[in-house]
Every structure is written in C-alpha cells, then in structure tokens.
PDB file of C-alpha atoms in Angstrom:
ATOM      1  CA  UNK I   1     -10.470  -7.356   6.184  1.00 35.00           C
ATOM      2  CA  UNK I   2     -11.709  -4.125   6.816  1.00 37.00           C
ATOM      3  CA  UNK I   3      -9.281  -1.731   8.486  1.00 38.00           C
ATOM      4  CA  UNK I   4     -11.209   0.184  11.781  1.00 39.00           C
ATOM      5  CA  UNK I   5     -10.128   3.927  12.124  1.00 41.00           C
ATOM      6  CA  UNK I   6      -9.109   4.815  15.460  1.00 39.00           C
ATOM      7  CA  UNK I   7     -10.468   8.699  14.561  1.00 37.00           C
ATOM      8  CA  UNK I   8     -13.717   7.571  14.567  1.00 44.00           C
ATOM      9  CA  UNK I   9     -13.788   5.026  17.922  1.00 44.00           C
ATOM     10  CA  UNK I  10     -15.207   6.158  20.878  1.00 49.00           C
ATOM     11  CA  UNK I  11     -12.188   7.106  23.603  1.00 48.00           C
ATOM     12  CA  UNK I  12     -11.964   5.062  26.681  1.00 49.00           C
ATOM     13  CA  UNK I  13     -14.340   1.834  25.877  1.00 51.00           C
ATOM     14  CA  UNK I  14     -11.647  -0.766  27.001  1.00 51.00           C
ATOM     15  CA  UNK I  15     -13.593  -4.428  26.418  1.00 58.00           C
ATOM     16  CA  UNK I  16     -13.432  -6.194  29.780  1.00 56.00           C
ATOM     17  CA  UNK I  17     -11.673  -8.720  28.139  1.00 62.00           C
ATOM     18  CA  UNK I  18      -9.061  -6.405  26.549  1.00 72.00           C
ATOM     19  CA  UNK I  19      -8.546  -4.673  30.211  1.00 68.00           C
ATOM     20  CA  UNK I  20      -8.046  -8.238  31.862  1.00 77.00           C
ATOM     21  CA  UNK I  21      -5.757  -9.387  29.318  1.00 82.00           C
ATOM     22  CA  UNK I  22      -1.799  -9.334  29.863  1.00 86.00           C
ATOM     23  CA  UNK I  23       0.685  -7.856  27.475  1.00 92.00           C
ATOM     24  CA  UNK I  24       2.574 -10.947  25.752  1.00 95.00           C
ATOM     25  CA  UNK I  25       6.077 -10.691  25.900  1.00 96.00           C
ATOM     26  CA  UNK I  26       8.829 -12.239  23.600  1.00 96.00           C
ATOM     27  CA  UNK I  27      12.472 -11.760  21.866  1.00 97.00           C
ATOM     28  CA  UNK I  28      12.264 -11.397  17.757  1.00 98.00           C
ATOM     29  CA  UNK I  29      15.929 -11.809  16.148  1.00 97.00           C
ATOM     30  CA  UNK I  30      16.680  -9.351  13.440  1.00 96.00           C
ATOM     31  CA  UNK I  31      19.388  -7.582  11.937  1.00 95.00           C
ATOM     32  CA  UNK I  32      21.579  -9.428  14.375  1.00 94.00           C
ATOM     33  CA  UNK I  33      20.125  -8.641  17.421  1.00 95.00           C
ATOM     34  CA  UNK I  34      17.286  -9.345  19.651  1.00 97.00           C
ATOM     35  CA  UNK I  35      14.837  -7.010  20.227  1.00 97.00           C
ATOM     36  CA  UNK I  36      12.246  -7.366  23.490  1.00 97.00           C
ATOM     37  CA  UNK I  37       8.633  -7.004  22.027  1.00 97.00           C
ATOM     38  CA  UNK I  38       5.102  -7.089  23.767  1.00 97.00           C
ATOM     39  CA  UNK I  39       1.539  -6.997  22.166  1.00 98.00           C
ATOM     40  CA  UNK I  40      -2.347  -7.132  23.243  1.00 97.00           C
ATOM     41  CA  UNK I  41      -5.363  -7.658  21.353  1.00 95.00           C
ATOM     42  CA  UNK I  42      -6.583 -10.060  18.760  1.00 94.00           C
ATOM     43  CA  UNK I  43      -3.894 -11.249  16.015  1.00 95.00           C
ATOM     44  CA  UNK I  44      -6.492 -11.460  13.318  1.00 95.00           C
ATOM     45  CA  UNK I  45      -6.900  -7.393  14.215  1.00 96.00           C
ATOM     46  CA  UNK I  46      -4.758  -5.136  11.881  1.00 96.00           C
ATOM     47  CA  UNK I  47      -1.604  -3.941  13.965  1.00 97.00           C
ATOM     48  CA  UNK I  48      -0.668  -1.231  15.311  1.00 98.00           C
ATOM     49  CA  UNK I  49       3.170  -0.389  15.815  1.00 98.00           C
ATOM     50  CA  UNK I  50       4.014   1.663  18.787  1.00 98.00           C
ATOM     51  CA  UNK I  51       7.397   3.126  17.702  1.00 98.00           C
ATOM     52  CA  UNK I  52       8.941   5.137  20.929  1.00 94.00           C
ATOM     53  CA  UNK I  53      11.521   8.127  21.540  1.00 89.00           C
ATOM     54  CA  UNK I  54      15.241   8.342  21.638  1.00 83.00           C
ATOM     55  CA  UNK I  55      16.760   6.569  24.631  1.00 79.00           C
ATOM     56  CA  UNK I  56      13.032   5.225  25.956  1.00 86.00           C
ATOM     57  CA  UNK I  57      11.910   1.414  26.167  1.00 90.00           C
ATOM     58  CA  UNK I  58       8.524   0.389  25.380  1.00 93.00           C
ATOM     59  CA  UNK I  59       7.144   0.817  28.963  1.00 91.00           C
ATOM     60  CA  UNK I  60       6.716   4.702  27.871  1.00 91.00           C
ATOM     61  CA  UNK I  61       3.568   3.528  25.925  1.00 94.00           C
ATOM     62  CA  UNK I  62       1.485   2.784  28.726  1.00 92.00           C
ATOM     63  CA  UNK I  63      -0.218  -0.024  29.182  1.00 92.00           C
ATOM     64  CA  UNK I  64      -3.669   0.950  29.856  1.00 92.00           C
ATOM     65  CA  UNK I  65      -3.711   2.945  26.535  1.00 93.00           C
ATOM     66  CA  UNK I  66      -2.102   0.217  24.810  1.00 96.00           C
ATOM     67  CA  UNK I  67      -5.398  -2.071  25.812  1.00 94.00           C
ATOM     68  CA  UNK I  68      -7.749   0.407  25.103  1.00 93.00           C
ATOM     69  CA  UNK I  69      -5.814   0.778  21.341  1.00 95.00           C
ATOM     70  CA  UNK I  70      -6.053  -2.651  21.351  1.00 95.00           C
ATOM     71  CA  UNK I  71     -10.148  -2.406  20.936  1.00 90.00           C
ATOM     72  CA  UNK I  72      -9.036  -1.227  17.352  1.00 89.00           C
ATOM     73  CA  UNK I  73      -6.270  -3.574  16.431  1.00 94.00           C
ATOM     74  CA  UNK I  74      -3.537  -5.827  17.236  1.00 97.00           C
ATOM     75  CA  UNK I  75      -1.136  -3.713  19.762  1.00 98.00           C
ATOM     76  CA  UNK I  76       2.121  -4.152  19.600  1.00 98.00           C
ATOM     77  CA  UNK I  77       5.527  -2.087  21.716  1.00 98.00           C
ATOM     78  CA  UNK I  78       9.049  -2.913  21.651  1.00 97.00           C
ATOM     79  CA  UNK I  79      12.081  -2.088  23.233  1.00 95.00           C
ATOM     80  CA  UNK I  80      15.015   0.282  20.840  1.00 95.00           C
ATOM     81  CA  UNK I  81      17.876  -1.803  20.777  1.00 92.00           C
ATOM     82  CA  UNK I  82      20.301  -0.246  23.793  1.00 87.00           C
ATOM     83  CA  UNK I  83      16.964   0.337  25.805  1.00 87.00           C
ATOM     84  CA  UNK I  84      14.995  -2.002  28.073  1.00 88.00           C
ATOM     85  CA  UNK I  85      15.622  -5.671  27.652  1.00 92.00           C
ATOM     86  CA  UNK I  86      16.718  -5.623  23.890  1.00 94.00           C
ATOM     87  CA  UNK I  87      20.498  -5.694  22.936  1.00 93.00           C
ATOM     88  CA  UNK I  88      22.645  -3.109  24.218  1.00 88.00           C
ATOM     89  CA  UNK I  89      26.374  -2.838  23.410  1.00 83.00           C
ATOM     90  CA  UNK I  90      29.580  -1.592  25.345  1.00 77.00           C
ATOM     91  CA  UNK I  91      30.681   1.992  25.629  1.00 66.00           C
ATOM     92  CA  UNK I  92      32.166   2.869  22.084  1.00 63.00           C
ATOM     93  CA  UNK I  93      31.116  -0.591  20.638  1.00 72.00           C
ATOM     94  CA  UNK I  94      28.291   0.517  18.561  1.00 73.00           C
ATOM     95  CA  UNK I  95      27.701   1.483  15.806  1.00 82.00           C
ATOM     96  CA  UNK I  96      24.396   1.349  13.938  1.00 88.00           C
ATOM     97  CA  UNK I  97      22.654   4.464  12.482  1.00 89.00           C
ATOM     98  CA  UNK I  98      18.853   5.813  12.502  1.00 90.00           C
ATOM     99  CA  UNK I  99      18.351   3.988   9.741  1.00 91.00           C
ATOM    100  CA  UNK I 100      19.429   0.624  11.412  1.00 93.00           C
ATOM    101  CA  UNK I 101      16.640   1.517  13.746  1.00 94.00           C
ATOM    102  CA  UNK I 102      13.758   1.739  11.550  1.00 95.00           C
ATOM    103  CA  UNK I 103      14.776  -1.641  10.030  1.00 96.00           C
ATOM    104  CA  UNK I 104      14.602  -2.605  13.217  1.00 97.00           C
ATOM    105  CA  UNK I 105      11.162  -1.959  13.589  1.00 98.00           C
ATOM    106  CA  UNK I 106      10.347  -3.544  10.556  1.00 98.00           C
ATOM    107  CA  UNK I 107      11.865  -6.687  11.986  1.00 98.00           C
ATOM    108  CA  UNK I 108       9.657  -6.814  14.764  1.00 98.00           C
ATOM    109  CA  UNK I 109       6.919  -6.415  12.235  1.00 98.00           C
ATOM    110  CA  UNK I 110       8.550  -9.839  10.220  1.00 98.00           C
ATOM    111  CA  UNK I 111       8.817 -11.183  13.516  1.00 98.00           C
ATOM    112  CA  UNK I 112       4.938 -11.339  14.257  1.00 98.00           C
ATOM    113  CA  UNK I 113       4.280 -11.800  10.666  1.00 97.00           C
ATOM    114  CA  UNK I 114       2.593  -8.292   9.676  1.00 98.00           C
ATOM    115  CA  UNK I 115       2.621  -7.786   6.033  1.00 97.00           C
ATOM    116  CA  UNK I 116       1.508  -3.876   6.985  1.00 96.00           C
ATOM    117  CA  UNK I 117       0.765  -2.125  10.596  1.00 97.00           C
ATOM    118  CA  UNK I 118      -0.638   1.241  11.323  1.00 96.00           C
ATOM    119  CA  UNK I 119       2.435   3.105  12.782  1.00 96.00           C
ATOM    120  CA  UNK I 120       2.464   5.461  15.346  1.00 96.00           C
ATOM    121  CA  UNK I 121       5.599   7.182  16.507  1.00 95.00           C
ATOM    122  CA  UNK I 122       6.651   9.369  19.736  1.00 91.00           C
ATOM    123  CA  UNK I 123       8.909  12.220  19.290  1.00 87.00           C
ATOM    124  CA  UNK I 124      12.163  10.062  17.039  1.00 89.00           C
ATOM    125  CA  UNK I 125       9.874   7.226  16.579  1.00 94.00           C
ATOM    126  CA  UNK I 126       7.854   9.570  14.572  1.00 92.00           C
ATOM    127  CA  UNK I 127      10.545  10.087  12.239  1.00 89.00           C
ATOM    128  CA  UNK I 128      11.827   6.420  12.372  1.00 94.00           C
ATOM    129  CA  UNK I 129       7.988   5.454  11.237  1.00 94.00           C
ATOM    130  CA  UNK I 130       8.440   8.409   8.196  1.00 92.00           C
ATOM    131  CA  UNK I 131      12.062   6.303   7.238  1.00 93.00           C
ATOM    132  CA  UNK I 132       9.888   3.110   6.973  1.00 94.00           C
ATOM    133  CA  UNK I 133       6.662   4.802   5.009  1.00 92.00           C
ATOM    134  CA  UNK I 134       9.392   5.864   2.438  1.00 91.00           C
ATOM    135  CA  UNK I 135      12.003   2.889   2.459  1.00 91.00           C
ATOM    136  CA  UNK I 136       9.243  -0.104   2.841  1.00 93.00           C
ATOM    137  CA  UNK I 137       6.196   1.584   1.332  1.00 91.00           C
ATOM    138  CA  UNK I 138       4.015  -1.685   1.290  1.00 94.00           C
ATOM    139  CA  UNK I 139       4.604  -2.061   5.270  1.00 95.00           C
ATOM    140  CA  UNK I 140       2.274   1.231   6.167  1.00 95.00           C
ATOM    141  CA  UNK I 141      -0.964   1.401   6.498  1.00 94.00           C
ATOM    142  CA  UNK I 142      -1.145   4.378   7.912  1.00 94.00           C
ATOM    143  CA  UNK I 143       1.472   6.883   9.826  1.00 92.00           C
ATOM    144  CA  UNK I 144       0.917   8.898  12.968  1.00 93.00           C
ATOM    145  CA  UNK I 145       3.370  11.030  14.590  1.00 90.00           C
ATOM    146  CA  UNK I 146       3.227  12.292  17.549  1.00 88.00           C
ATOM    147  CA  UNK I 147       5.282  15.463  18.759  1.00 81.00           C
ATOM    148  CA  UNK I 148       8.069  14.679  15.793  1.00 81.00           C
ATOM    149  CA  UNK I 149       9.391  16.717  13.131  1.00 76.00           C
ATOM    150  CA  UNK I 150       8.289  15.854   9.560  1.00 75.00           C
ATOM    151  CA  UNK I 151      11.188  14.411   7.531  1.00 74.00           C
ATOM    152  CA  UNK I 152      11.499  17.124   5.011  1.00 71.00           C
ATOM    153  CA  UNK I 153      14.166  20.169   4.827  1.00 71.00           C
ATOM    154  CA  UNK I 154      13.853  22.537   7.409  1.00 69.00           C
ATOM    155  CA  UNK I 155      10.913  25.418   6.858  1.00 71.00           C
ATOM    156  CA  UNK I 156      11.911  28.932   7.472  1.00 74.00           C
ATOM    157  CA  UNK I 157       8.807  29.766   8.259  1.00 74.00           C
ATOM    158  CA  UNK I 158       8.463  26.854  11.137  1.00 71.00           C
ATOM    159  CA  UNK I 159      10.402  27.467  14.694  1.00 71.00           C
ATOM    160  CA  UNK I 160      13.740  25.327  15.514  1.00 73.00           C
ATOM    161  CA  UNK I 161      13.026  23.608  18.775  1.00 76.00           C
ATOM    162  CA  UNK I 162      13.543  25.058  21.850  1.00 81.00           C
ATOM    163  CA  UNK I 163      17.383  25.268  22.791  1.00 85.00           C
ATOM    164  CA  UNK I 164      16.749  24.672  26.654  1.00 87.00           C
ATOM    165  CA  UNK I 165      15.915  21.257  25.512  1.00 84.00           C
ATOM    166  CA  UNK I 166      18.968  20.370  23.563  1.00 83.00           C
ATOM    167  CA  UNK I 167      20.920  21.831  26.986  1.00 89.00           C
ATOM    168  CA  UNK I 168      19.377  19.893  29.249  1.00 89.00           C
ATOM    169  CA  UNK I 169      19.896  16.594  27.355  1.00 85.00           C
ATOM    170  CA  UNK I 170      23.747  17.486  27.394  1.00 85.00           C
ATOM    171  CA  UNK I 171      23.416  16.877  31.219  1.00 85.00           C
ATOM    172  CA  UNK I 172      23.350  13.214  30.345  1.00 82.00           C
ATOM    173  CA  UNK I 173      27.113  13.179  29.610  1.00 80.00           C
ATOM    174  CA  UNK I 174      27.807  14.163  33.259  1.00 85.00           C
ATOM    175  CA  UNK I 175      25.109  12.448  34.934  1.00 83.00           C
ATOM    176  CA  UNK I 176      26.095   9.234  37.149  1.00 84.00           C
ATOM    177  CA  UNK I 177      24.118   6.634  35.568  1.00 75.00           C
ATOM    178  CA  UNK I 178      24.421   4.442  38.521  1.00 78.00           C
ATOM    179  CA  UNK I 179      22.552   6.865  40.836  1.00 85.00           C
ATOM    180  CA  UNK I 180      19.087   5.448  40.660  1.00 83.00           C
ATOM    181  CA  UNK I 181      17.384   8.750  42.123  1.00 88.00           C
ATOM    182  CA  UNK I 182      19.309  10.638  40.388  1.00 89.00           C
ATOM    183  CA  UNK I 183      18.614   9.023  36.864  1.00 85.00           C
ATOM    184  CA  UNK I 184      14.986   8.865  37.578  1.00 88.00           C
ATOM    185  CA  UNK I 185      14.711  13.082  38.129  1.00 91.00           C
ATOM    186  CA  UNK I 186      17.093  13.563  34.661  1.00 90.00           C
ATOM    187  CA  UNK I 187      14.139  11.629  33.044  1.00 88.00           C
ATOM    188  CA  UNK I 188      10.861  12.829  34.869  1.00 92.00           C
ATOM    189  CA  UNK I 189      13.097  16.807  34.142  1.00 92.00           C
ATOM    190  CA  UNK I 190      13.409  15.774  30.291  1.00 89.00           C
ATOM    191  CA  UNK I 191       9.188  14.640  30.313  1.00 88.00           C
ATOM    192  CA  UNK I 192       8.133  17.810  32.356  1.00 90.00           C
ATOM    193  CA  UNK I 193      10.744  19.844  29.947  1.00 87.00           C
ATOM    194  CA  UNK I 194       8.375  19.296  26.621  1.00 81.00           C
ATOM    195  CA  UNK I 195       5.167  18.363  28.487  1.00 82.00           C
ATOM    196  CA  UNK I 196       2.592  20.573  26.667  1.00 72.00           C
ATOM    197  CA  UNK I 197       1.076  23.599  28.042  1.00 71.00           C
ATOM    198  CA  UNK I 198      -2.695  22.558  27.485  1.00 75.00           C
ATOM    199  CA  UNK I 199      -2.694  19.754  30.919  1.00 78.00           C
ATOM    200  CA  UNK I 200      -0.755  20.055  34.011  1.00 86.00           C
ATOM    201  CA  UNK I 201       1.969  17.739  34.209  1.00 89.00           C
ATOM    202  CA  UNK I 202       1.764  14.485  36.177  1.00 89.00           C
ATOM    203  CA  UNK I 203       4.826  14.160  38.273  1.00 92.00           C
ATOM    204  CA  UNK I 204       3.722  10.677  40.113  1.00 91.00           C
ATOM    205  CA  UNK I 205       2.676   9.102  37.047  1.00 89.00           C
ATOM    206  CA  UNK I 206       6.426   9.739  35.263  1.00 89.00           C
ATOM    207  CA  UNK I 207       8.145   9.211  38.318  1.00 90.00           C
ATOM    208  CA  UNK I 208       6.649   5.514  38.473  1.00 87.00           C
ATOM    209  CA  UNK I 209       7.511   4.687  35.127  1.00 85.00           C
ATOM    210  CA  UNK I 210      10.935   5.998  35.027  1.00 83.00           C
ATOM    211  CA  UNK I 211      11.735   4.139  37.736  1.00 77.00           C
ATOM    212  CA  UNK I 212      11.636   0.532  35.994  1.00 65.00           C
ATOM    213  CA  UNK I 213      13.786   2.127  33.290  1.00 55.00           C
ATOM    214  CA  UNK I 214      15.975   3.454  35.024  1.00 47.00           C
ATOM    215  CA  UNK I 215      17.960   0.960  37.381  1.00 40.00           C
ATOM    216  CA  UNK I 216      21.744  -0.123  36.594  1.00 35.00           C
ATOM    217  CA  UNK I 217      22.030  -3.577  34.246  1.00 34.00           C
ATOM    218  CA  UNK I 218      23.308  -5.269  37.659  1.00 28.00           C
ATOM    219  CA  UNK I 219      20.008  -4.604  39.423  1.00 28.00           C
ATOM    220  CA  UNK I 220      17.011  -6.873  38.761  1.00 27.00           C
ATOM    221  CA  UNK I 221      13.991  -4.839  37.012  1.00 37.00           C
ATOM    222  CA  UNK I 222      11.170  -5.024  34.162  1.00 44.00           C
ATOM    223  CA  UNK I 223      13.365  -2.968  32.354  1.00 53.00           C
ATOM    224  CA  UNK I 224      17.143  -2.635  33.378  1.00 46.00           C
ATOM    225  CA  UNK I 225      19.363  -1.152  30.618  1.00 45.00           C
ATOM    226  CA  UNK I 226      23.097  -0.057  30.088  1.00 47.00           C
ATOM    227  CA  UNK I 227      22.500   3.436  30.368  1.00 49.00           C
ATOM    228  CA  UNK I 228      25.506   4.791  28.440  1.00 48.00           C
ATOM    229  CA  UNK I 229      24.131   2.317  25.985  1.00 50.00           C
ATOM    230  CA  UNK I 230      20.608   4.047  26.287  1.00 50.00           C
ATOM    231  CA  UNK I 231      22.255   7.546  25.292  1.00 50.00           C
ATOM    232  CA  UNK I 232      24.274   6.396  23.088  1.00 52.00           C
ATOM    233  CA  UNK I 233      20.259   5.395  21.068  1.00 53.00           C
ATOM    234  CA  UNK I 234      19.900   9.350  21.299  1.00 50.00           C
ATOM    235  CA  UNK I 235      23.153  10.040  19.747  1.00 48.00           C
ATOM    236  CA  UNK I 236      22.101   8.048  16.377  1.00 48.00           C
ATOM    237  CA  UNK I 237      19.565   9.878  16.287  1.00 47.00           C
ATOM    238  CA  UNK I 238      21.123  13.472  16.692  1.00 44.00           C
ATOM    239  CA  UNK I 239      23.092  12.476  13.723  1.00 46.00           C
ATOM    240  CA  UNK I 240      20.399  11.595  11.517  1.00 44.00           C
ATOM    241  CA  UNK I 241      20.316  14.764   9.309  1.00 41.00           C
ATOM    242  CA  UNK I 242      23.578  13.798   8.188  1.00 41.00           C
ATOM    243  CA  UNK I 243      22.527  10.485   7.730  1.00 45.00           C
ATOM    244  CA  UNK I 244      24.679   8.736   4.577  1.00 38.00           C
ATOM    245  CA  UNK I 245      20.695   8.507   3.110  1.00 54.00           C
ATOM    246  CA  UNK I 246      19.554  11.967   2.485  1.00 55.00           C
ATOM    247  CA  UNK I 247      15.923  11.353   4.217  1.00 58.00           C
ATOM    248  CA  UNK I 248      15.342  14.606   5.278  1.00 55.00           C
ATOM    249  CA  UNK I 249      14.643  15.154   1.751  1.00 54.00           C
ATOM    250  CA  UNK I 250      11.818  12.603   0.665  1.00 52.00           C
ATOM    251  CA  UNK I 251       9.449  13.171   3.350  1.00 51.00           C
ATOM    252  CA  UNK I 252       6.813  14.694   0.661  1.00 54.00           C
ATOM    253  CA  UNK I 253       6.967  11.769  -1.531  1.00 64.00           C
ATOM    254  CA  UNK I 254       5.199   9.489   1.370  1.00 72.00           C
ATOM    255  CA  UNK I 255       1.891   8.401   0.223  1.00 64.00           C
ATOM    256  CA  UNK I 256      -0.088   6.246   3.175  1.00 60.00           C
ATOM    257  CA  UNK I 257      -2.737   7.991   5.056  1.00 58.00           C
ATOM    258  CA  UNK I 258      -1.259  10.423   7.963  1.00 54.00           C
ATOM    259  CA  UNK I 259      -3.222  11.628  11.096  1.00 53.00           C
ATOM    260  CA  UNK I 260      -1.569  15.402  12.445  1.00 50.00           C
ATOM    261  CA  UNK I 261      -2.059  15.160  16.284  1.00 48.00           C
ATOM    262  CA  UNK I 262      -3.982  18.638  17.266  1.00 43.00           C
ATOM    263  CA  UNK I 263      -1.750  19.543  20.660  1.00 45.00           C
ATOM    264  CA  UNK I 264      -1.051  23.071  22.305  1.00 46.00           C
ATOM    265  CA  UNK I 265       2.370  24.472  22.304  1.00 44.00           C
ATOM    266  CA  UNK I 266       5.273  22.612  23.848  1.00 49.00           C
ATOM    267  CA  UNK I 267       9.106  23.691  23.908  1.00 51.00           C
ATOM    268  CA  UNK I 268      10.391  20.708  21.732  1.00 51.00           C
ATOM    269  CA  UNK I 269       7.985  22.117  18.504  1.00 47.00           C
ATOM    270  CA  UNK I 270       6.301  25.214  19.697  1.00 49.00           C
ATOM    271  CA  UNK I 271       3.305  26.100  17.486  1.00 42.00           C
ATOM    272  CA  UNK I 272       3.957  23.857  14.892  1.00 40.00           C
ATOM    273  CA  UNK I 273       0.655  23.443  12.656  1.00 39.00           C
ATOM    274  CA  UNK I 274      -1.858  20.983  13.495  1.00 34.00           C
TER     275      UNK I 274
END
C-alpha cells in the first residue's frame, strides 16, 4: 500500500466524514499496565502515532487536527502511563524509566496491530519516538519531532534551553495539586512559557484543555489523573541522559525518513536549525 506524505497534502481539507466521525476510545494492556488509547480514520490507512510531552495526556493533540491528520492515515493518541486515564501509581511507588515509556508506545502500536506507524512526537515524545526508531527499527516509518532535542551528545555550537523553563517547572514540587484553578494556570504558564514567538499565544484555547487534565483523581472528568503521579512522568524523563542505555549517543545511526519542523524561536530550543 502506498504510504501518502503529509508534506505534500493540502492543510485544512477535513473529509466531512472524517470531521463527523468520533475518536474511538479503548484500554491496550502492555508491559503490565493499561494504557488509555483513542484513534480516527480508516484502519486500512497507514498510522500515525501521536507521541505527547512529559506529564501531558493525549487530549494535548487536539482533536480537530487529529481528524484532519486522519485524511492521511490512521490517527492514533494515547495517554503516558501516570497521565489521563492510563495507569498511574502511588507517591514513591514507581519506578519505570524513559525507556519503559517508549516501549510503551510500541505496545499501543501491538495493541492495534501496526507492524510500522509514522511517529510524531511533542517536546519528550520526540525523543521517546527517536528511542523507538533506534531500539525497534522495523516499527518506523517515518519520525517527526516536534520542538524536541535530537538524541545525540550535546553540540557546543547549539544553545542549552532556556533556564527560566527548568525554574518554573520546579514550581510543581510546591504547587497544591488539589487546587483545580490553581493547577490549570501552572499548566496554561508552562504552554505560554515555550509558546513560539512567530503567533500570539491563545490563552482560551489552553485554558479549556487544561482544564479536563487537570482535576483531582476523586473528581469525575475526561481526563482525571494523580497529579504527583503526572510529575513524577516528567521526572523519568529529566533523568534520561543518564539513562542505564546510553541513547543520547546513537541518535545518528537512525535511518527512517525524518521531517525538521521549520518554527521561529521559542525559550525551550531557541534558534535551533530548521
């Protein structure tokens, strides 16, 4: 089956019967856990994985873009474990690395029974979709990151990210997680933080989806979470350069098809190359 490039689709041309069409939810088992998953499109499409930040569910792909991907392929979002309605643990209970997490995504791929997928990444999930490109080679298609560092040593030559960004995500040690209002500012403060420079930055539109992401696990919602569970998905993460796998090594040895994202400057990669 011939594989359509997104690059070379025309932006915007949802099919009324893509538009119409609900996202269809349900719970894959892997690596001992349960991860919440939803997709759109045609199954006989090639997928597409949608592979999301540190600490963020899959509502952070939105789902008008996800219908208008889903013109090009089978669409497909899940939920990190310790975000949104997959498995969280208690404080100090877990303990699975970065690596654990890119399986993870590879399970949701066995769970919809995807030989391959296009993968796109957000920020970590970027990095988590470089892990998979070099561990399970045969599972890319292709690879597109989005606003994520390549997994390579670090280049002299290239800026460290912004430290006001690592500061304000400290805040989230002292934040009170059950303060719904509160919660929902740390997170639209963290979006407008690294929002880039080249549109202005949507306040509405983030405040209404952090709000279903945001809500204690007591609380009925599309997305409730643990939230010291939901930092604690950031704190893998921050540890992944020391990672018992050196992968921030073998990033030049992938070999699927990549896409650079063109983007104006933000502070979590200012002028990195296109």
């Amino acid at each position: 089956m011939p594989v359509s490039d997104p690059r070379t689709a025309s932006p915007g041309t949802t099919t009324p019967k893509i538009a119409d069409e609900p996202m269809r939810a349900r719970e894959i088992g892997t690596n001992g856990i349960s991860l919440h998953c939803e997709a759109v499109g045609d199954p006989a499409d090639p997928a597409m994985l949608l592979i999301m930040g540190a600490m963020s569910s899959a509502v952070w792909w939105p789902e008008e873009l996800c219908r208008q991907l889903a013109d090009r392929g089978y669409v497909i979002r899940y939920d990190h474990r310790d975000t949104g309605r997959s498995t969280s643990y208690a404080p100090a209970r877990a303990s699975y690395t970065v690596e654990d997490l890119a399986d993870d995504a590879v399970g949701v791929l066995d769970g919809y029974e995807f030989e391959r997928a296009h993968l796109v990444g957000m920020s970590v999930g970027g990095y988590l979709a470089q892990i998979i490109a070099l561990k399970h080679p045969s599972r890319a298609l292709t690879l597109t990151p989005i606003a994520s560092e390549r997994l390579a040593l670090a280049d002299p030559e290239l800026p460290a990210m912004d430290p006001s960004v690592t500061e304000y995500h400290a805040r989230a040690a002292e934040l009170d997680w059950s303060a719904r209002e509160a919660v929902v500012s740390y997170q639209v403060g963290a979006w407008r933080l690294i929002s880039v420079s080249a549109h202005a930055f949507h306040e509405p539109a983030i405040r209404a989806m952090a709000r279903p992401t945001s809500i204690a696990p007591a609380v009925s919602s599309r997305r409730s979470t643990t939230p010291p569970s939901a930092t604690r998905s950031g704190g893998s993460i921050a540890s992944t350069r020391s990672a018992s796998r050196p992968w921030s090594s073998t990033g030049p040895r992938i070999r699927c098809s990549r896409m650079r994202t063109r983007r104006r400057w933000n502070r979590r990669f200012p002028r990195l190359p296109s």
